[in-house]
Coordinates of C-alpha atoms in Angstrom, one line a residue:
Chain A
X253 CA -11.6 1.6 18.6
X254 CA -12.1 3.4 15.4
X255 CA -11.3 7.0 15.3
X256 CA -13.8 8.0 12.8
X257 CA -16.0 6.2 10.3
X258 CA -16.4 8.2 7.1
X259 CA -19.3 7.7 4.6
X260 CA -18.6 10.0 1.7
X261 CA -20.3 9.7 -1.6
X262 CA -20.0 13.2 -3.0
X263 CA -18.7 13.2 -6.5
X264 CA -15.6 15.2 -6.7
X265 CA -13.3 15.9 -9.7
X266 CA -10.6 13.3 -10.0
X267 CA -8.2 15.1 -12.3
X268 CA -4.7 16.1 -11.4
X269 CA -4.2 13.1 -9.1
X270 CA -1.4 12.6 -6.7
X271 CA -1.3 9.1 -8.1
X272 CA -0.9 10.2 -11.7
X273 CA 0.4 7.5 -14.0
X274 CA 0.0 5.0 -11.3
X275 CA 2.9 6.2 -9.2
X276 CA 3.1 8.9 -6.5
X277 CA 4.6 12.1 -7.9
X278 CA 4.2 15.1 -5.7
X279 CA 1.4 16.1 -3.4
X280 CA 0.1 19.6 -3.7
X281 CA -2.6 20.3 -1.2
X282 CA -3.9 23.3 -3.3
X283 CA -4.4 21.0 -6.3
X284 CA -5.6 17.9 -4.4
X285 CA -8.8 16.8 -6.0
X286 CA -9.9 14.5 -3.1
X287 CA -11.1 14.9 0.4
X288 CA -8.7 15.7 3.3
X289 CA -10.0 14.2 6.5
X290 CA -10.1 16.3 9.6
X291 CA -9.7 13.5 12.1
X292 CA -6.3 13.1 13.6
X293 CA -4.9 10.1 15.3
X294 CA -3.0 11.3 18.4
X295 CA 0.3 9.3 18.9
X296 CA 0.6 7.2 22.0
X297 CA 3.4 8.4 24.4
X298 CA 5.4 5.3 23.7
X299 CA 5.6 6.3 20.0
X300 CA 7.6 9.3 21.1
X301 CA 9.4 7.5 23.9
X302 CA 10.6 4.9 21.4
X303 CA 12.6 7.6 19.6
X304 CA 14.1 8.9 22.9
X305 CA 15.2 5.4 23.7
X306 CA 16.9 5.1 20.4
X307 CA 18.8 8.4 21.0
X308 CA 20.0 7.5 24.4
X309 CA 19.1 5.7 27.6
X310 CA 16.8 7.9 29.6
X311 CA 16.1 7.2 33.2
X312 CA 12.4 6.6 32.9
X313 CA 12.1 5.8 36.6
X314 CA 13.0 9.4 37.2
X315 CA 10.0 10.4 35.2
X316 CA 7.4 8.3 37.1
X317 CA 5.1 10.1 39.5
X318 CA 2.7 8.9 42.1
X319 CA -1.0 9.2 41.1
X320 CA -4.2 9.1 43.1
X321 CA -7.8 8.8 41.9
X322 CA -9.5 12.2 42.3
X323 CA -12.7 12.7 44.3
X324 CA -14.2 14.6 41.5
X325 CA -17.5 13.4 39.9
X326 CA -17.1 15.8 37.0
X327 CA -16.8 13.5 33.9
X328 CA -14.8 16.1 32.0
X329 CA -12.2 16.3 34.7
X330 CA -12.2 12.6 35.2
X331 CA -11.6 12.1 31.5
X332 CA -8.6 14.4 31.6
X333 CA -7.3 12.5 34.6
X334 CA -7.9 9.2 32.9
X335 CA -5.7 10.3 29.9
X336 CA -2.9 11.3 32.2
X337 CA -3.1 8.0 34.2
X338 CA -2.9 5.9 31.0
X339 CA 0.1 8.0 29.8
X340 CA 1.7 7.4 33.2
X341 CA 1.2 3.7 32.4
X342 CA 3.3 4.1 29.3
X343 CA 6.1 5.8 31.4
X344 CA 5.9 2.9 33.9
X345 CA 6.3 0.5 31.0
X346 CA 9.4 2.4 29.7
X347 CA 10.8 2.2 33.3
X348 CA 9.8 -1.5 33.4
X349 CA 8.5 -0.8 36.9
X350 CA 6.1 -3.7 37.8
X351 CA 4.8 -2.2 40.9
X352 CA 4.0 1.1 39.3
X353 CA 2.2 -0.6 36.4
X354 CA 0.1 -2.6 38.8
X355 CA -0.8 0.5 40.8
X356 CA -1.6 2.4 37.6
X357 CA -3.7 -0.6 36.4
X358 CA -5.8 -0.3 39.6
X359 CA -6.1 3.5 39.1
X360 CA -7.3 2.9 35.6
X361 CA -10.1 0.6 37.0
X362 CA -11.0 3.2 39.7
X363 CA -11.4 6.0 37.3
X364 CA -13.2 3.8 34.7
X365 CA -15.6 3.0 37.5
X366 CA -16.3 6.7 38.2
X367 CA -16.8 7.2 34.5
X368 CA -19.2 4.2 34.4
X369 CA -16.9 2.3 32.0
X370 CA -15.9 -0.6 34.3
X371 CA -17.3 -3.3 32.0
X372 CA -15.3 -2.0 29.0
X373 CA -12.1 -1.4 30.8
X374 CA -11.8 -4.3 33.3
X375 CA -10.7 -6.9 30.6
X376 CA -7.9 -4.5 29.5
X377 CA -6.8 -3.8 33.1
X378 CA -6.7 -7.6 33.8
X379 CA -4.7 -8.2 30.7
X380 CA -2.2 -5.5 31.8
X381 CA -1.8 -7.2 35.2
X382 CA -1.4 -10.6 33.6
X383 CA 1.2 -9.3 31.1
X384 CA 3.1 -7.6 33.9
X385 CA 3.3 -10.9 35.7
X386 CA 4.8 -12.4 32.6
X387 CA 7.2 -9.5 32.1
X388 CA 5.7 -9.0 28.7
X389 CA 6.2 -5.3 28.3
X390 CA 5.2 -5.2 24.7
X391 CA 1.8 -6.7 25.7
X392 CA 1.4 -4.2 28.5
X393 CA 2.1 -1.3 26.2
X394 CA -0.5 -2.6 23.7
X395 CA -3.1 -3.0 26.4
X396 CA -2.6 0.6 27.6
X397 CA -3.1 1.7 24.0
X398 CA -6.2 -0.5 23.7
X399 CA -7.6 0.8 27.0
X400 CA -7.4 4.4 25.9
X401 CA -8.9 3.6 22.5
X402 CA -11.7 1.6 24.1
X403 CA -12.6 4.4 26.5
X404 CA -12.6 6.9 23.7
X405 CA -14.7 4.6 21.5
X406 CA -17.2 4.1 24.4
X407 CA -17.4 7.8 25.0
X408 CA -18.0 8.5 21.2
X409 CA -20.6 5.7 21.2
X410 CA -22.4 7.5 24.0
X411 CA -22.0 10.8 22.0
X412 CA -19.6 12.2 24.6
X413 CA -17.1 13.4 22.1
X414 CA -15.9 16.2 24.3
X415 CA -14.9 13.6 27.0
X416 CA -13.2 11.5 24.3
X417 CA -11.1 14.5 23.3
X418 CA -10.2 15.1 27.0
X419 CA -8.8 11.6 27.3
X420 CA -6.5 12.2 24.3
X421 CA -5.6 15.7 25.6
X422 CA -4.7 14.4 29.1
X423 CA -2.6 11.7 27.6
X424 CA -0.8 14.0 25.3
X425 CA -0.1 16.6 28.1
X426 CA 1.5 13.9 30.3
X427 CA 3.4 12.3 27.4
X428 CA 4.8 15.7 26.3
X429 CA 5.6 16.6 29.9
X430 CA 7.8 13.5 30.3
X431 CA 9.3 13.8 26.8
X432 CA 10.3 17.4 27.4
X433 CA 11.8 16.5 30.8
X434 CA 13.9 13.7 29.2
X435 CA 15.1 16.1 26.4
X436 CA 15.9 18.9 28.9
X437 CA 18.1 16.5 30.9
X438 CA 20.3 15.6 27.9
X439 CA 19.6 18.2 25.2
X440 CA 20.4 17.4 21.6
X441 CA 18.9 18.8 18.4
X442 CA 17.7 15.4 17.4
X443 CA 15.9 14.8 20.7
X444 CA 14.5 18.4 20.7
X445 CA 13.0 17.8 17.2
X446 CA 10.5 15.4 18.7
X447 CA 8.6 18.5 19.9
X448 CA 7.9 19.5 16.4
X449 CA 4.1 18.7 16.7
X450 CA 2.2 21.9 15.7
X451 CA -0.4 19.8 13.9
X452 CA -1.3 18.0 17.1
X453 CA -1.5 21.3 19.1
X454 CA -3.7 22.8 16.3
X455 CA -5.9 19.6 16.5
X456 CA -6.3 19.9 20.2
X457 CA -7.0 23.7 20.0
X458 CA -9.7 23.0 17.4
X459 CA -11.2 20.2 19.5
X460 CA -11.4 22.5 22.5
X461 CA -12.9 25.3 20.4
X462 CA -15.5 22.9 19.1
X463 CA -16.6 21.7 22.5
X464 CA -20.0 22.7 24.0
X465 CA -20.2 25.9 25.9
X466 CA -20.5 24.1 29.2
X467 CA -17.3 22.1 28.4
X468 CA -15.5 25.3 27.3
X469 CA -16.5 27.0 30.6
X470 CA -14.9 24.2 32.6
X471 CA -12.0 25.7 34.6
X472 CA -9.6 23.0 33.4
X473 CA -10.6 23.2 29.8
X474 CA -10.2 27.0 29.9
X475 CA -6.7 26.7 31.4
X476 CA -5.8 24.1 28.8
X477 CA -7.0 26.3 26.0
X478 CA -4.7 29.1 27.2
X479 CA -1.8 26.7 27.7
X480 CA -2.2 25.3 24.2
X481 CA -1.7 28.8 22.8
X482 CA 1.6 29.1 24.7
X483 CA 2.7 25.7 23.6
X484 CA 1.8 26.4 20.0
X485 CA 3.8 29.6 20.0
X486 CA 6.9 27.7 21.2
X487 CA 6.5 25.3 18.3
X488 CA 6.7 28.0 15.7
X489 CA 10.0 27.2 14.2
X490 CA 10.8 27.7 10.5
X491 CA 13.4 24.9 10.4
X492 CA 11.8 22.6 13.0
X493 CA 14.6 23.3 15.5
X494 CA 13.9 23.8 19.2
X495 CA 16.1 25.7 21.6
X496 CA 16.4 24.5 25.3
X497 CA 14.3 27.6 26.2
X498 CA 11.4 26.6 24.0
X499 CA 11.6 23.0 25.4
X500 CA 11.5 24.5 28.8
X501 CA 8.4 26.6 28.0
X502 CA 6.6 23.6 26.7
X503 CA 7.5 21.5 29.7
X504 CA 6.6 24.2 32.2
X505 CA 3.2 24.8 30.5
X506 CA 2.4 21.1 30.4
X507 CA 3.5 20.7 34.1
X508 CA 1.3 23.6 35.2
X509 CA -1.7 22.1 33.4
X510 CA -1.1 18.6 34.8
X511 CA -0.9 20.1 38.3
X512 CA -4.3 21.7 37.8
X513 CA -5.7 18.4 36.4
X514 CA -4.3 16.2 39.1
X515 CA -5.3 18.7 41.9
X516 CA -8.9 18.2 41.1
X517 CA -9.1 16.3 44.4
X518 CA -7.6 19.1 46.5
X519 CA -9.8 21.8 45.1
X520 CA -13.0 20.0 45.9
Chain B
X154 CA -53.4 2.9 9.2
X155 CA -52.1 -0.5 10.2
X156 CA -50.8 -1.0 6.7
X157 CA -48.9 2.2 6.9
X158 CA -47.3 1.2 10.3
X159 CA -46.3 -2.1 8.8
X160 CA -44.7 -0.3 5.8
X161 CA -42.8 2.0 8.1
X162 CA -41.6 -0.9 10.2
X163 CA -40.4 -2.8 7.1
X164 CA -38.6 0.3 5.8
X165 CA -37.0 0.9 9.2
X166 CA -35.9 -2.7 9.4
X167 CA -34.5 -2.5 5.8
X168 CA -32.6 0.7 6.7
X169 CA -31.3 -0.9 9.9
X170 CA -30.1 -4.0 8.0
X171 CA -28.5 -1.8 5.3
X172 CA -26.7 0.2 8.0
X173 CA -25.6 -2.9 9.8
X174 CA -24.2 -4.5 6.7
X175 CA -22.3 -1.3 5.8
X176 CA -20.7 -1.3 9.2
X177 CA -19.9 -5.0 8.9
X178 CA -18.1 -4.4 5.5
X179 CA -16.2 -1.5 6.9
X180 CA -15.0 -3.6 9.8
X181 CA -14.1 -6.3 7.2
X182 CA -11.9 -3.7 5.5
X183 CA -10.1 -3.3 8.8
X184 CA -9.7 -7.0 9.1
X185 CA -7.9 -7.0 5.7
X186 CA -5.7 -4.1 6.8
X187 CA -4.7 -6.1 9.9
X188 CA -4.0 -9.1 7.6
X189 CA -1.5 -6.8 5.7
X190 CA 0.0 -5.8 9.0
X191 CA 0.7 -9.4 10.2
X192 CA 4.2 -9.7 8.5
X193 CA 5.2 -6.3 9.9
X194 CA 4.2 -7.3 13.4
X195 CA 6.5 -10.3 13.0
X196 CA 9.3 -7.7 12.2
X197 CA 8.7 -5.9 15.4
X198 CA 6.1 -3.2 14.4
X199 CA 3.5 -2.2 17.0
X200 CA 0.1 -1.8 15.5
X201 CA -1.9 1.2 16.8
X202 CA -5.4 0.5 18.1
X203 CA -6.7 3.7 16.5
X204 CA -7.4 3.7 12.8
X205 CA -9.5 5.4 10.1
X206 CA -12.2 3.7 8.1
X207 CA -15.3 4.4 6.0
X208 CA -17.2 3.9 2.8
X209 CA -16.6 6.2 -0.2
X210 CA -17.3 6.5 -3.9
X211 CA -15.0 4.2 -5.9
X212 CA -11.8 6.1 -6.9
X213 CA -12.5 8.9 -4.5
X214 CA -9.1 10.2 -3.2
X215 CA -8.7 10.7 0.5
X216 CA -6.0 12.3 2.5
X217 CA -5.1 12.1 6.2
X218 CA -2.6 14.4 7.8
X219 CA -0.4 12.6 10.3
X220 CA 2.3 13.2 12.8
X221 CA 5.5 11.1 12.3
X222 CA 8.6 11.1 14.4
X223 CA 12.1 10.9 12.9
X224 CA 13.8 7.8 14.4
X225 CA 10.8 5.6 14.2
X226 CA 9.9 3.5 11.2
X227 CA 6.2 3.5 10.1
X228 CA 4.0 1.2 8.1
X229 CA 0.6 2.1 6.7
X230 CA -1.9 -0.6 5.8
X231 CA -4.9 0.0 3.6
X232 CA -7.7 -2.6 3.3
X233 CA -11.0 -3.0 1.5
X234 CA -13.7 -5.6 1.7
X235 CA -14.7 -5.1 -2.0
X236 CA -13.4 -7.5 -4.6
X237 CA -11.4 -6.6 -7.7
X238 CA -10.2 -3.2 -6.5
X239 CA -7.2 -1.2 -7.4
X240 CA -5.7 0.3 -4.2
X241 CA -3.3 3.3 -4.1
X242 CA -1.4 4.5 -1.0
X243 CA 1.3 7.1 -0.7
X244 CA 2.9 9.3 2.0
X245 CA 4.2 12.8 1.4
X246 CA 6.3 15.2 3.5
X247 CA 5.3 18.8 4.2
X248 CA 6.9 19.9 0.9
X249 CA 4.8 17.4 -1.0
X250 CA 7.6 15.0 -1.8
X251 CA 6.9 11.3 -1.6
X252 CA 8.6 9.6 1.3
X253 CA 7.2 6.1 1.2
X254 CA 9.1 2.9 0.4
X255 CA 8.3 -0.8 -0.3
X256 CA 4.9 -0.5 -1.7
X257 CA 3.2 -3.9 -1.5
X258 CA -0.2 -4.8 -2.9
X259 CA -2.5 -7.8 -2.2
X260 CA -6.0 -8.7 -3.4
X261 CA -7.6 -6.6 -0.7
X262 CA -4.7 -4.6 0.7
X263 CA -1.9 -2.2 0.0
X264 CA 1.0 -1.3 2.4
X265 CA 3.8 1.2 2.4
X266 CA 6.7 1.8 4.8
X267 CA 8.1 5.2 5.8
X268 CA 11.4 6.3 7.4
X269 CA 10.5 9.9 8.2
X270 CA 13.4 12.2 7.3
X271 CA 12.3 14.7 9.9
X272 CA 9.7 14.9 12.7
X273 CA 6.6 16.7 11.6
X274 CA 3.4 16.5 9.7
X275 CA 3.0 14.1 6.7
X276 CA 0.1 13.4 4.4
X277 CA -1.1 9.9 3.7
X278 CA -3.0 9.9 0.4
X279 CA -5.0 6.8 -0.7
X280 CA -7.9 5.5 -2.8
X281 CA -9.8 2.3 -3.6
X282 CA -11.1 1.9 -7.2
X283 CA -13.6 -0.8 -8.0
X284 CA -14.3 -2.1 -11.5
X285 CA -17.8 -3.2 -10.5
X286 CA -19.1 -1.2 -7.6
X287 CA -20.0 2.5 -7.1
X288 CA -19.2 2.5 -3.3
X289 CA -16.2 0.9 -1.7
X290 CA -15.1 0.3 1.9
X291 CA -11.7 1.2 3.3
X292 CA -9.7 1.1 6.5
X293 CA -6.3 2.6 7.1
X294 CA -4.2 1.5 10.0
X295 CA -0.6 2.2 10.9
X296 CA 2.2 0.8 13.1
X297 CA 5.6 1.8 14.2
X298 CA 8.9 0.4 15.5

């Protein structure tokens, strides 16, 4: 579940603290005497969807899509699919669609089985199904979050960091695709501002760059790498504002990548 | 030769025990962070399963860059398993201005709340300072509503 455990005992200068005089003054990255951690926690889709709900009443049922477990045995591709399926679960929770959540719960088990993670995932999947029966949507959302975190932790434990990144990447692409769809359908500046996520795109680009050569040569990872460049360009905004055109570019790019990821089955 | 093997085995065992205890304490730091989160959960915050943790030199300042979304409220919880520590926790926007509110401290914890004025990248800066020990454990978690 932990993103990264840090053991750091290097002695660094402690002068010029951001906590000078016991209270927070101003943070200057150039003068920061401490250690800035590289690891980034990727937000779960519902963290973004919660804002959209506060700004209106999106029709989340419109955003739901039918998923099927791919035939692929490629663990990298399956990891990407796994991320998108869990993100689909968040959309189904927003839509409060019991049947969809149950179907997604079963998909989660299927893919976990293909990834050899059944033991770790089954308790979460069962909890999702139990919570759906009780109409406890908050619990369902929490379980989807825990499922994704458990899978990534298992992959990291098995030293499959590239796969763990693919889970996050797949989830973020699907979450961004549905968020941009909702924003496009009822555009406002406040809603569009949600796409101001350059740090996350930089994080994913860096993750992909740091993958092994065999991972980087995967056709999906190569396509995602290119897509991230397009998305990042659209997020260049001096004042954090996003035009409908930029939103559309981000949406189209995410959709194209998701189509590639979810067509794993057809291409094999 | 046998004596050497025995010495190696003992050293390996000691190393394993030391490593296991370090992990145990780091997890304990997360338990304290979750303890600090409890009243926030009662107020409707969702705690993220993902978190950061580790062990550092006492007083070492650490920073995490984090994406926050305008419209959500966030709470960050810092925990340590070491006794008699001074915990610091602050959140800054991209211009370096503090944006955190309601700083609460406990024996092993520190919490702050943030209402992000804009969607974007923020920096969470924190430290754990011990009066007794050179190394300290820490865990940083967050939640939103």
